[in-house]
Structures are given as C-alpha cells and as structure tokens.
Amino acid sequence: AIVGMAGRYPQARDLQALWANLREGRDCVTEVPAERWDQSRYYDPDKSKLGSIYCKWGGFIDGVDEFDPQFFNIAPRDAEVADPQERLFLQCVHAAIEDAGYTRERLGQGTGRKVGVFVGVGLSEYGFFGAELQARGVNIAIAGAPASIANRISYHFNFSGPSMAIDTMCSSSLTALHLACEALRHGRCEAAIVGGVNLSLHPNKYLLLAQGKFASSKGRCEAFGEGGDGYVPAEGVGALVLKPLEQA
C-alpha cells in the first residue's frame, strides 16, 4: 500500500501543481532554459548534420540547483560535487516520508530499520562538467555513480534494507516498483522507498538523441499520430513510501 508520496515535475513543484496542470491540459514543454546550456550553440534544424541538435525543447524542473546541505547534515563541499539527481531525490524522499506522517526516526524504529530503497535512474551527466573542468586545469572529481542516489537515502535515514539503483532505460521506475513490492512480499524489508529521478543537465543527452533520431523535431510527442518523428525529453522526480497493506 502507498502511505506517502511526493514529486516534482516541469512547472509543478509538488503533486498538487502537477494535478492542476493535468486537469487544465497545460503544456509544460519549453525551449532549453539558458541556465542549462546555450542551445543556440548546438541547434540546427537539419537532422542529418552530425554534431548538432535538431530538438531544442523539453520539460524542465525549476530550481534543481537549490539545496540546503546542512539540513541533511552534508558538508557544502560534498554537496557541490554530488549529482543534482542525488540531491533532488533526497529532498523528494524527505517530502514523501513527511507526507506519510513519519519522521525518519519513527519510520526506522517502526520497521526495525528494514526499509528498502529502490530508485530508477538512467543517465548521470554531472560528471561531464568535472571532465570539462579538468580539461581547463581544475583538478576536481565529480561524483556520478547512480548507486549513490539510493545509498545516500539509506545512509541519511539509517535504513538497513536493500538499497539499489535500477537502470532498465524507460522502464526503470516501474522496475524499481516491481522489485520493491517483491522485497516487501518476501520479507526482505518492512517498508520501502521507491521512485525515480531524471534531469537533463548537459547537452550530451540531446546530442545522443539527435544522433539516433530519437528526439522530436517539432517539440511535440506524437507517438500515435501521423507525422510524429520522436519524443520530447522531460525531467521528473517522484518517491513513494510503501508498506504491506496489513501494516499500512
């Protein structure tokens, strides 16, 4: 059973705003924000031109760089080099646990710390910025291991259940949900945190999609319509708190 949930999506800082956008049929696709990267350096409508991006649209979450490290007992220096997907998922899980009516201590105590963490995550692009800094003579290492997104949650909340990041591409979050339910059924954990996170931080993702002709050239997903030629990438983060129904 779902006992708590939280999420952030393009032009929706919480689930209530997401529902309002869905109810009103609001289009939340925009051009790539300037604070991400200068899309004019890469954009070319010619789909055959190698090294360019013919899709300059997407769904983007506001404030992905906003994080209070001291609230989570993280040194500011460590937070700076942590993947923003890790920081964002940590914030989302905290909100989901609050939505369930728990503090981190109460959720852990009530389950013998046997809380599993299952997070769907694909590309981790933050490390590209570290490579760029190193090329300019700034020797700094940028973390980019997807497993740390799950492990950070287990460490911060002192959970001792399974802790894993799952990458099955587009089905990552659904696979994470399946694995969490299996772990609950088989008693490997008493509660589970499950969700997913995806950010488009670096133009590498768009370059990759353009090379494979996966992205839409019109900024619209038309998978079941005539004239559709791809999809529009979008960001999102969501987390659920699950417990067996008899314990929920």
PDB file of C-alpha atoms in Angstrom:
ATOM      1  CA  ALA A   1       0.000   0.000   0.000  1.00  0.00           C
ATOM      2  CA  ILE A   2       1.132   3.558  -0.727  1.00  0.00           C
ATOM      3  CA  VAL A   3       1.298   5.514   2.542  1.00  0.00           C
ATOM      4  CA  GLY A   4       3.165   8.611   1.298  1.00  0.00           C
ATOM      5  CA  MET A   5       4.195  10.260  -1.930  1.00  0.00           C
ATOM      6  CA  ALA A   6       5.947  13.329  -3.313  1.00  0.00           C
ATOM      7  CA  GLY A   7       7.196  14.570  -6.657  1.00  0.00           C
ATOM      8  CA  ARG A   8       8.370  17.488  -8.754  1.00  0.00           C
ATOM      9  CA  TYR A   9       7.817  17.906 -12.463  1.00  0.00           C
ATOM     10  CA  PRO A  10       8.093  20.581 -15.175  1.00  0.00           C
ATOM     11  CA  GLN A  11       6.221  23.675 -13.935  1.00  0.00           C
ATOM     12  CA  ALA A  12       4.977  21.675 -10.933  1.00  0.00           C
ATOM     13  CA  ARG A  13       6.832  21.913  -7.629  1.00  0.00           C
ATOM     14  CA  ASP A  14       4.541  19.358  -5.998  1.00  0.00           C
ATOM     15  CA  LEU A  15       1.872  16.792  -6.820  1.00  0.00           C
ATOM     16  CA  GLN A  16      -0.976  19.269  -6.360  1.00  0.00           C
ATOM     17  CA  ALA A  17       0.512  21.517  -9.041  1.00  0.00           C
ATOM     18  CA  LEU A  18       1.035  18.501 -11.314  1.00  0.00           C
ATOM     19  CA  TRP A  19      -2.617  17.541 -10.951  1.00  0.00           C
ATOM     20  CA  ALA A  20      -3.684  21.115 -11.733  1.00  0.00           C
ATOM     21  CA  ASN A  21      -1.552  21.066 -14.899  1.00  0.00           C
ATOM     22  CA  LEU A  22      -3.094  17.757 -15.974  1.00  0.00           C
ATOM     23  CA  ARG A  23      -6.638  18.897 -15.178  1.00  0.00           C
ATOM     24  CA  GLU A  24      -6.208  22.103 -17.166  1.00  0.00           C
ATOM     25  CA  GLY A  25      -4.346  20.447 -20.052  1.00  0.00           C
ATOM     26  CA  ARG A  26      -1.400  22.798 -19.631  1.00  0.00           C
ATOM     27  CA  ASP A  27       1.563  22.361 -21.983  1.00  0.00           C
ATOM     28  CA  CYS A  28       4.733  22.429 -19.867  1.00  0.00           C
ATOM     29  CA  VAL A  29       7.218  21.945 -22.706  1.00  0.00           C
ATOM     30  CA  THR A  30       9.604  24.870 -23.263  1.00  0.00           C
ATOM     31  CA  GLU A  31      12.853  25.568 -25.058  1.00  0.00           C
ATOM     32  CA  VAL A  32      16.013  24.579 -23.183  1.00  0.00           C
ATOM     33  CA  PRO A  33      16.458  27.168 -20.386  1.00  0.00           C
ATOM     34  CA  ALA A  34      19.539  29.362 -20.683  1.00  0.00           C
ATOM     35  CA  GLU A  35      20.755  28.282 -17.240  1.00  0.00           C
ATOM     36  CA  ARG A  36      21.121  24.691 -18.507  1.00  0.00           C
ATOM     37  CA  TRP A  37      23.146  25.387 -21.638  1.00  0.00           C
ATOM     38  CA  ASP A  38      23.185  27.703 -24.620  1.00  0.00           C
ATOM     39  CA  GLN A  39      21.124  25.690 -27.083  1.00  0.00           C
ATOM     40  CA  SER A  40      21.917  28.171 -29.884  1.00  0.00           C
ATOM     41  CA  ARG A  41      25.463  26.720 -29.940  1.00  0.00           C
ATOM     42  CA  TYR A  42      24.076  23.300 -30.843  1.00  0.00           C
ATOM     43  CA  TYR A  43      20.717  23.793 -32.539  1.00  0.00           C
ATOM     44  CA  ASP A  44      20.347  23.168 -36.260  1.00  0.00           C
ATOM     45  CA  PRO A  45      17.041  22.087 -37.829  1.00  0.00           C
ATOM     46  CA  ASP A  46      18.958  19.891 -40.287  1.00  0.00           C
ATOM     47  CA  LYS A  47      18.527  16.413 -38.821  1.00  0.00           C
ATOM     48  CA  SER A  48      21.374  14.999 -40.913  1.00  0.00           C
ATOM     49  CA  LYS A  49      24.023  17.376 -39.565  1.00  0.00           C
ATOM     50  CA  LEU A  50      26.328  15.456 -37.235  1.00  0.00           C
ATOM     51  CA  GLY A  51      27.317  17.230 -34.026  1.00  0.00           C
ATOM     52  CA  SER A  52      24.186  19.374 -33.886  1.00  0.00           C
ATOM     53  CA  ILE A  53      20.869  19.096 -32.057  1.00  0.00           C
ATOM     54  CA  TYR A  54      17.647  19.498 -34.030  1.00  0.00           C
ATOM     55  CA  CYS A  55      15.465  19.356 -30.884  1.00  0.00           C
ATOM     56  CA  LYS A  56      15.644  22.402 -28.599  1.00  0.00           C
ATOM     57  CA  TRP A  57      12.602  21.597 -26.443  1.00  0.00           C
ATOM     58  CA  GLY A  58      11.938  19.695 -23.253  1.00  0.00           C
ATOM     59  CA  GLY A  59      10.251  19.625 -19.883  1.00  0.00           C
ATOM     60  CA  PHE A  60      12.451  21.168 -17.189  1.00  0.00           C
ATOM     61  CA  ILE A  61      12.165  21.342 -13.409  1.00  0.00           C
ATOM     62  CA  ASP A  62      12.776  24.715 -11.794  1.00  0.00           C
ATOM     63  CA  GLY A  63      15.361  25.115  -9.056  1.00  0.00           C
ATOM     64  CA  VAL A  64      17.293  21.860  -9.492  1.00  0.00           C
ATOM     65  CA  ASP A  65      20.378  23.620  -8.099  1.00  0.00           C
ATOM     66  CA  GLU A  66      18.597  24.614  -4.870  1.00  0.00           C
ATOM     67  CA  PHE A  67      19.748  22.523  -1.917  1.00  0.00           C
ATOM     68  CA  ASP A  68      20.352  23.072   1.796  1.00  0.00           C
ATOM     69  CA  PRO A  69      23.237  20.717   2.637  1.00  0.00           C
ATOM     70  CA  GLN A  70      23.268  21.500   6.348  1.00  0.00           C
ATOM     71  CA  PHE A  71      19.616  20.432   6.677  1.00  0.00           C
ATOM     72  CA  PHE A  72      20.729  16.980   5.512  1.00  0.00           C
ATOM     73  CA  ASN A  73      23.992  17.050   7.518  1.00  0.00           C
ATOM     74  CA  ILE A  74      26.084  17.159   4.350  1.00  0.00           C
ATOM     75  CA  ALA A  75      29.198  19.286   4.052  1.00  0.00           C
ATOM     76  CA  PRO A  76      28.676  22.051   1.462  1.00  0.00           C
ATOM     77  CA  ARG A  77      31.816  20.891  -0.379  1.00  0.00           C
ATOM     78  CA  ASP A  78      30.459  17.344  -0.634  1.00  0.00           C
ATOM     79  CA  ALA A  79      27.059  18.594  -1.795  1.00  0.00           C
ATOM     80  CA  GLU A  80      28.677  20.664  -4.538  1.00  0.00           C
ATOM     81  CA  VAL A  81      30.236  17.626  -6.208  1.00  0.00           C
ATOM     82  CA  ALA A  82      27.219  15.335  -5.683  1.00  0.00           C
ATOM     83  CA  ASP A  83      24.973  14.645  -8.664  1.00  0.00           C
ATOM     84  CA  PRO A  84      21.962  17.025  -8.590  1.00  0.00           C
ATOM     85  CA  GLN A  85      19.808  13.950  -9.221  1.00  0.00           C
ATOM     86  CA  GLU A  86      21.034  12.594  -5.879  1.00  0.00           C
ATOM     87  CA  ARG A  87      20.282  15.846  -4.091  1.00  0.00           C
ATOM     88  CA  LEU A  88      16.853  16.166  -5.707  1.00  0.00           C
ATOM     89  CA  PHE A  89      15.843  12.601  -4.885  1.00  0.00           C
ATOM     90  CA  LEU A  90      16.950  13.090  -1.274  1.00  0.00           C
ATOM     91  CA  GLN A  91      14.674  16.135  -0.992  1.00  0.00           C
ATOM     92  CA  CYS A  92      11.799  14.248  -2.609  1.00  0.00           C
ATOM     93  CA  VAL A  93      12.142  11.237  -0.301  1.00  0.00           C
ATOM     94  CA  HIS A  94      12.158  13.537   2.735  1.00  0.00           C
ATOM     95  CA  ALA A  95       8.900  15.086   1.490  1.00  0.00           C
ATOM     96  CA  ALA A  96       7.342  11.653   0.838  1.00  0.00           C
ATOM     97  CA  ILE A  97       8.183  10.448   4.354  1.00  0.00           C
ATOM     98  CA  GLU A  98       6.635  13.613   5.781  1.00  0.00           C
ATOM     99  CA  ASP A  99       3.566  13.040   3.595  1.00  0.00           C
ATOM    100  CA  ALA A 100       3.279   9.574   5.153  1.00  0.00           C
ATOM    101  CA  GLY A 101       3.192  11.196   8.607  1.00  0.00           C
ATOM    102  CA  TYR A 102       6.587   9.897   9.711  1.00  0.00           C
ATOM    103  CA  THR A 103       9.866  11.366  10.808  1.00  0.00           C
ATOM    104  CA  ARG A 104      12.923   9.448   9.685  1.00  0.00           C
ATOM    105  CA  GLU A 105      13.373   8.158  13.242  1.00  0.00           C
ATOM    106  CA  ARG A 106       9.775   6.876  13.546  1.00  0.00           C
ATOM    107  CA  LEU A 107       9.781   5.155  10.168  1.00  0.00           C
ATOM    108  CA  GLY A 108      13.038   3.421  11.017  1.00  0.00           C
ATOM    109  CA  GLN A 109      12.001   2.441  14.545  1.00  0.00           C
ATOM    110  CA  GLY A 110       8.672   1.030  13.417  1.00  0.00           C
ATOM    111  CA  THR A 111      10.310  -1.244  10.865  1.00  0.00           C
ATOM    112  CA  GLY A 112      13.477  -2.328  12.672  1.00  0.00           C
ATOM    113  CA  ARG A 113      15.384  -0.164  10.173  1.00  0.00           C
ATOM    114  CA  LYS A 114      14.454  -2.713   7.469  1.00  0.00           C
ATOM    115  CA  VAL A 115      13.466  -0.085   4.919  1.00  0.00           C
ATOM    116  CA  GLY A 116      14.462  -0.775   1.330  1.00  0.00           C
ATOM    117  CA  VAL A 117      15.357   1.894  -1.223  1.00  0.00           C
ATOM    118  CA  PHE A 118      14.738   1.268  -4.918  1.00  0.00           C
ATOM    119  CA  VAL A 119      15.302   4.127  -7.359  1.00  0.00           C
ATOM    120  CA  GLY A 120      15.047   4.164 -11.131  1.00  0.00           C
ATOM    121  CA  VAL A 121      17.779   6.260 -12.732  1.00  0.00           C
ATOM    122  CA  GLY A 122      19.301   6.294 -16.199  1.00  0.00           C
ATOM    123  CA  LEU A 123      21.838   8.759 -17.484  1.00  0.00           C
ATOM    124  CA  SER A 124      24.064  10.539 -14.980  1.00  0.00           C
ATOM    125  CA  GLU A 125      25.586  13.506 -16.810  1.00  0.00           C
ATOM    126  CA  TYR A 126      27.014  15.582 -13.980  1.00  0.00           C
ATOM    127  CA  GLY A 127      30.444  14.012 -14.424  1.00  0.00           C
ATOM    128  CA  PHE A 128      30.793  15.694 -17.816  1.00  0.00           C
ATOM    129  CA  PHE A 129      31.197  19.010 -16.013  1.00  0.00           C
ATOM    130  CA  GLY A 130      34.064  17.542 -13.989  1.00  0.00           C
ATOM    131  CA  ALA A 131      35.781  16.427 -17.197  1.00  0.00           C
ATOM    132  CA  GLU A 132      35.374  19.918 -18.637  1.00  0.00           C
ATOM    133  CA  LEU A 133      36.890  21.495 -15.509  1.00  0.00           C
ATOM    134  CA  GLN A 134      39.801  19.061 -15.597  1.00  0.00           C
ATOM    135  CA  ALA A 135      40.434  19.951 -19.234  1.00  0.00           C
ATOM    136  CA  ARG A 136      40.817  23.571 -18.095  1.00  0.00           C
ATOM    137  CA  GLY A 137      43.293  22.601 -15.384  1.00  0.00           C
ATOM    138  CA  VAL A 138      40.889  22.425 -12.417  1.00  0.00           C
ATOM    139  CA  ASN A 139      41.535  19.031 -10.879  1.00  0.00           C
ATOM    140  CA  ILE A 140      38.252  18.182  -9.232  1.00  0.00           C
ATOM    141  CA  ALA A 141      36.348  14.907  -9.199  1.00  0.00           C
ATOM    142  CA  ILE A 142      32.585  14.990  -9.773  1.00  0.00           C
ATOM    143  CA  ALA A 143      30.585  12.048  -8.444  1.00  0.00           C
ATOM    144  CA  GLY A 144      28.394  10.234 -10.955  1.00  0.00           C
ATOM    145  CA  ALA A 145      27.623   6.724  -9.693  1.00  0.00           C
ATOM    146  CA  PRO A 146      23.848   6.081  -9.894  1.00  0.00           C
ATOM    147  CA  ALA A 147      24.090   3.667  -6.943  1.00  0.00           C
ATOM    148  CA  SER A 148      24.933   6.574  -4.649  1.00  0.00           C
ATOM    149  CA  ILE A 149      21.458   8.031  -5.274  1.00  0.00           C
ATOM    150  CA  ALA A 150      19.928   5.066  -3.445  1.00  0.00           C
ATOM    151  CA  ASN A 151      22.776   4.631  -0.975  1.00  0.00           C
ATOM    152  CA  ARG A 152      22.563   8.298   0.087  1.00  0.00           C
ATOM    153  CA  ILE A 153      18.956   7.717   1.164  1.00  0.00           C
ATOM    154  CA  SER A 154      19.808   4.590   3.140  1.00  0.00           C
ATOM    155  CA  TYR A 155      22.743   6.310   4.833  1.00  0.00           C
ATOM    156  CA  HIS A 156      20.929   9.549   5.681  1.00  0.00           C
ATOM    157  CA  PHE A 157      17.830   7.857   7.097  1.00  0.00           C
ATOM    158  CA  ASN A 158      19.778   4.963   8.662  1.00  0.00           C
ATOM    159  CA  PHE A 159      17.854   2.303   6.739  1.00  0.00           C
ATOM    160  CA  SER A 160      19.235  -1.233   6.589  1.00  0.00           C
ATOM    161  CA  GLY A 161      17.077  -2.771   3.856  1.00  0.00           C
ATOM    162  CA  PRO A 162      18.103  -3.351   0.229  1.00  0.00           C
ATOM    163  CA  SER A 163      19.488  -0.220  -1.425  1.00  0.00           C
ATOM    164  CA  MET A 164      19.781  -0.165  -5.189  1.00  0.00           C
ATOM    165  CA  ALA A 165      19.597   1.968  -8.289  1.00  0.00           C
ATOM    166  CA  ILE A 166      17.900   0.351 -11.276  1.00  0.00           C
ATOM    167  CA  ASP A 167      18.507   1.194 -14.922  1.00  0.00           C
ATOM    168  CA  THR A 168      16.262  -0.555 -17.435  1.00  0.00           C
ATOM    169  CA  MET A 169      16.042   2.623 -19.520  1.00  0.00           C
ATOM    170  CA  CYS A 170      12.448   3.826 -19.957  1.00  0.00           C
ATOM    171  CA  SER A 171      11.040   1.224 -17.538  1.00  0.00           C
ATOM    172  CA  SER A 172      13.491   1.982 -14.699  1.00  0.00           C
ATOM    173  CA  SER A 173      10.985   3.381 -12.199  1.00  0.00           C
ATOM    174  CA  LEU A 174       8.411   0.689 -12.951  1.00  0.00           C
ATOM    175  CA  THR A 175      11.067  -1.988 -12.487  1.00  0.00           C
ATOM    176  CA  ALA A 176      12.084  -0.341  -9.206  1.00  0.00           C
ATOM    177  CA  LEU A 177       8.445  -0.522  -8.066  1.00  0.00           C
ATOM    178  CA  HIS A 178       8.266  -4.209  -9.011  1.00  0.00           C
ATOM    179  CA  LEU A 179      11.456  -5.022  -7.079  1.00  0.00           C
ATOM    180  CA  ALA A 180      10.231  -3.065  -4.045  1.00  0.00           C
ATOM    181  CA  CYS A 181       6.920  -4.985  -3.991  1.00  0.00           C
ATOM    182  CA  GLU A 182       8.788  -8.292  -4.318  1.00  0.00           C
ATOM    183  CA  ALA A 183      11.072  -7.358  -1.411  1.00  0.00           C
ATOM    184  CA  LEU A 184       8.053  -6.487   0.750  1.00  0.00           C
ATOM    185  CA  ARG A 185       6.254  -9.728  -0.126  1.00  0.00           C
ATOM    186  CA  HIS A 186       9.292 -11.851   0.715  1.00  0.00           C
ATOM    187  CA  GLY A 187      10.065 -10.033   3.973  1.00  0.00           C
ATOM    188  CA  ARG A 188      13.371  -8.575   2.840  1.00  0.00           C
ATOM    189  CA  CYS A 189      12.148  -5.215   4.148  1.00  0.00           C
ATOM    190  CA  GLU A 190       9.255  -3.945   6.271  1.00  0.00           C
ATOM    191  CA  ALA A 191       8.776  -0.748   4.245  1.00  0.00           C
ATOM    192  CA  ALA A 192      10.204   0.590   1.012  1.00  0.00           C
ATOM    193  CA  ILE A 193      11.106   3.871  -0.588  1.00  0.00           C
ATOM    194  CA  VAL A 194      10.650   3.618  -4.341  1.00  0.00           C
ATOM    195  CA  GLY A 195      10.806   6.185  -7.115  1.00  0.00           C
ATOM    196  CA  GLY A 196      12.843   7.660  -9.904  1.00  0.00           C
ATOM    197  CA  VAL A 197      14.717  10.768 -10.958  1.00  0.00           C
ATOM    198  CA  ASN A 198      15.770  12.182 -14.296  1.00  0.00           C
ATOM    199  CA  LEU A 199      17.434  15.504 -15.129  1.00  0.00           C
ATOM    200  CA  SER A 200      18.814  16.859 -18.414  1.00  0.00           C
ATOM    201  CA  LEU A 201      21.876  18.685 -17.130  1.00  0.00           C
ATOM    202  CA  HIS A 202      24.243  18.541 -20.083  1.00  0.00           C
ATOM    203  CA  PRO A 203      23.811  18.781 -23.882  1.00  0.00           C
ATOM    204  CA  ASN A 204      25.334  15.309 -24.240  1.00  0.00           C
ATOM    205  CA  LYS A 205      21.900  13.696 -23.819  1.00  0.00           C
ATOM    206  CA  TYR A 206      20.389  15.819 -26.577  1.00  0.00           C
ATOM    207  CA  LEU A 207      23.384  15.160 -28.842  1.00  0.00           C
ATOM    208  CA  LEU A 208      22.892  11.435 -28.277  1.00  0.00           C
ATOM    209  CA  LEU A 209      19.163  11.618 -29.019  1.00  0.00           C
ATOM    210  CA  ALA A 210      19.820  13.636 -32.166  1.00  0.00           C
ATOM    211  CA  GLN A 211      22.419  11.156 -33.397  1.00  0.00           C
ATOM    212  CA  GLY A 212      19.929   8.315 -33.039  1.00  0.00           C
ATOM    213  CA  LYS A 213      16.999  10.367 -34.393  1.00  0.00           C
ATOM    214  CA  PHE A 214      15.042   9.662 -31.187  1.00  0.00           C
ATOM    215  CA  ALA A 215      14.021  13.259 -30.428  1.00  0.00           C
ATOM    216  CA  SER A 216      11.090  15.150 -31.885  1.00  0.00           C
ATOM    217  CA  SER A 217      11.935  17.879 -34.381  1.00  0.00           C
ATOM    218  CA  LYS A 218       8.706  19.740 -33.550  1.00  0.00           C
ATOM    219  CA  GLY A 219       8.827  19.814 -29.763  1.00  0.00           C
ATOM    220  CA  ARG A 220       5.783  17.544 -29.521  1.00  0.00           C
ATOM    221  CA  CYS A 221       5.346  13.853 -28.754  1.00  0.00           C
ATOM    222  CA  GLU A 222       3.138  12.312 -31.444  1.00  0.00           C
ATOM    223  CA  ALA A 223       3.759   8.634 -30.879  1.00  0.00           C
ATOM    224  CA  PHE A 224       0.311   7.595 -32.115  1.00  0.00           C
ATOM    225  CA  GLY A 225      -0.324  10.360 -34.631  1.00  0.00           C
ATOM    226  CA  GLU A 226       0.710  10.996 -38.186  1.00  0.00           C
ATOM    227  CA  GLY A 227       3.946  12.868 -38.760  1.00  0.00           C
ATOM    228  CA  GLY A 228       5.496  12.110 -35.383  1.00  0.00           C
ATOM    229  CA  ASP A 229       9.266  11.668 -35.563  1.00  0.00           C
ATOM    230  CA  GLY A 230      10.339  11.255 -31.944  1.00  0.00           C
ATOM    231  CA  TYR A 231       9.736  12.233 -28.343  1.00  0.00           C
ATOM    232  CA  VAL A 232      10.465  15.265 -26.177  1.00  0.00           C
ATOM    233  CA  PRO A 233      12.797  14.620 -23.217  1.00  0.00           C
ATOM    234  CA  ALA A 234      11.480  15.749 -19.841  1.00  0.00           C
ATOM    235  CA  GLU A 235      12.621  15.815 -16.247  1.00  0.00           C
ATOM    236  CA  GLY A 236      10.921  14.451 -13.178  1.00  0.00           C
ATOM    237  CA  VAL A 237      11.418  13.099  -9.686  1.00  0.00           C
ATOM    238  CA  GLY A 238       8.967  11.064  -7.651  1.00  0.00           C
ATOM    239  CA  ALA A 239       9.039   8.953  -4.498  1.00  0.00           C
ATOM    240  CA  LEU A 240       6.558   6.613  -2.816  1.00  0.00           C
ATOM    241  CA  VAL A 241       6.585   5.148   0.684  1.00  0.00           C
ATOM    242  CA  LEU A 242       5.255   1.586   0.586  1.00  0.00           C
ATOM    243  CA  LYS A 243       4.217  -0.764   3.373  1.00  0.00           C
ATOM    244  CA  PRO A 244       2.396  -4.119   3.342  1.00  0.00           C
ATOM    245  CA  LEU A 245      -1.356  -3.488   3.456  1.00  0.00           C
ATOM    246  CA  GLU A 246      -1.841  -5.095   6.887  1.00  0.00           C
ATOM    247  CA  GLN A 247       0.831  -2.781   8.347  1.00  0.00           C
ATOM    248  CA  ALA A 248      -0.064   0.396   6.489  1.00  0.00           C
TER     249      ALA A 248
END
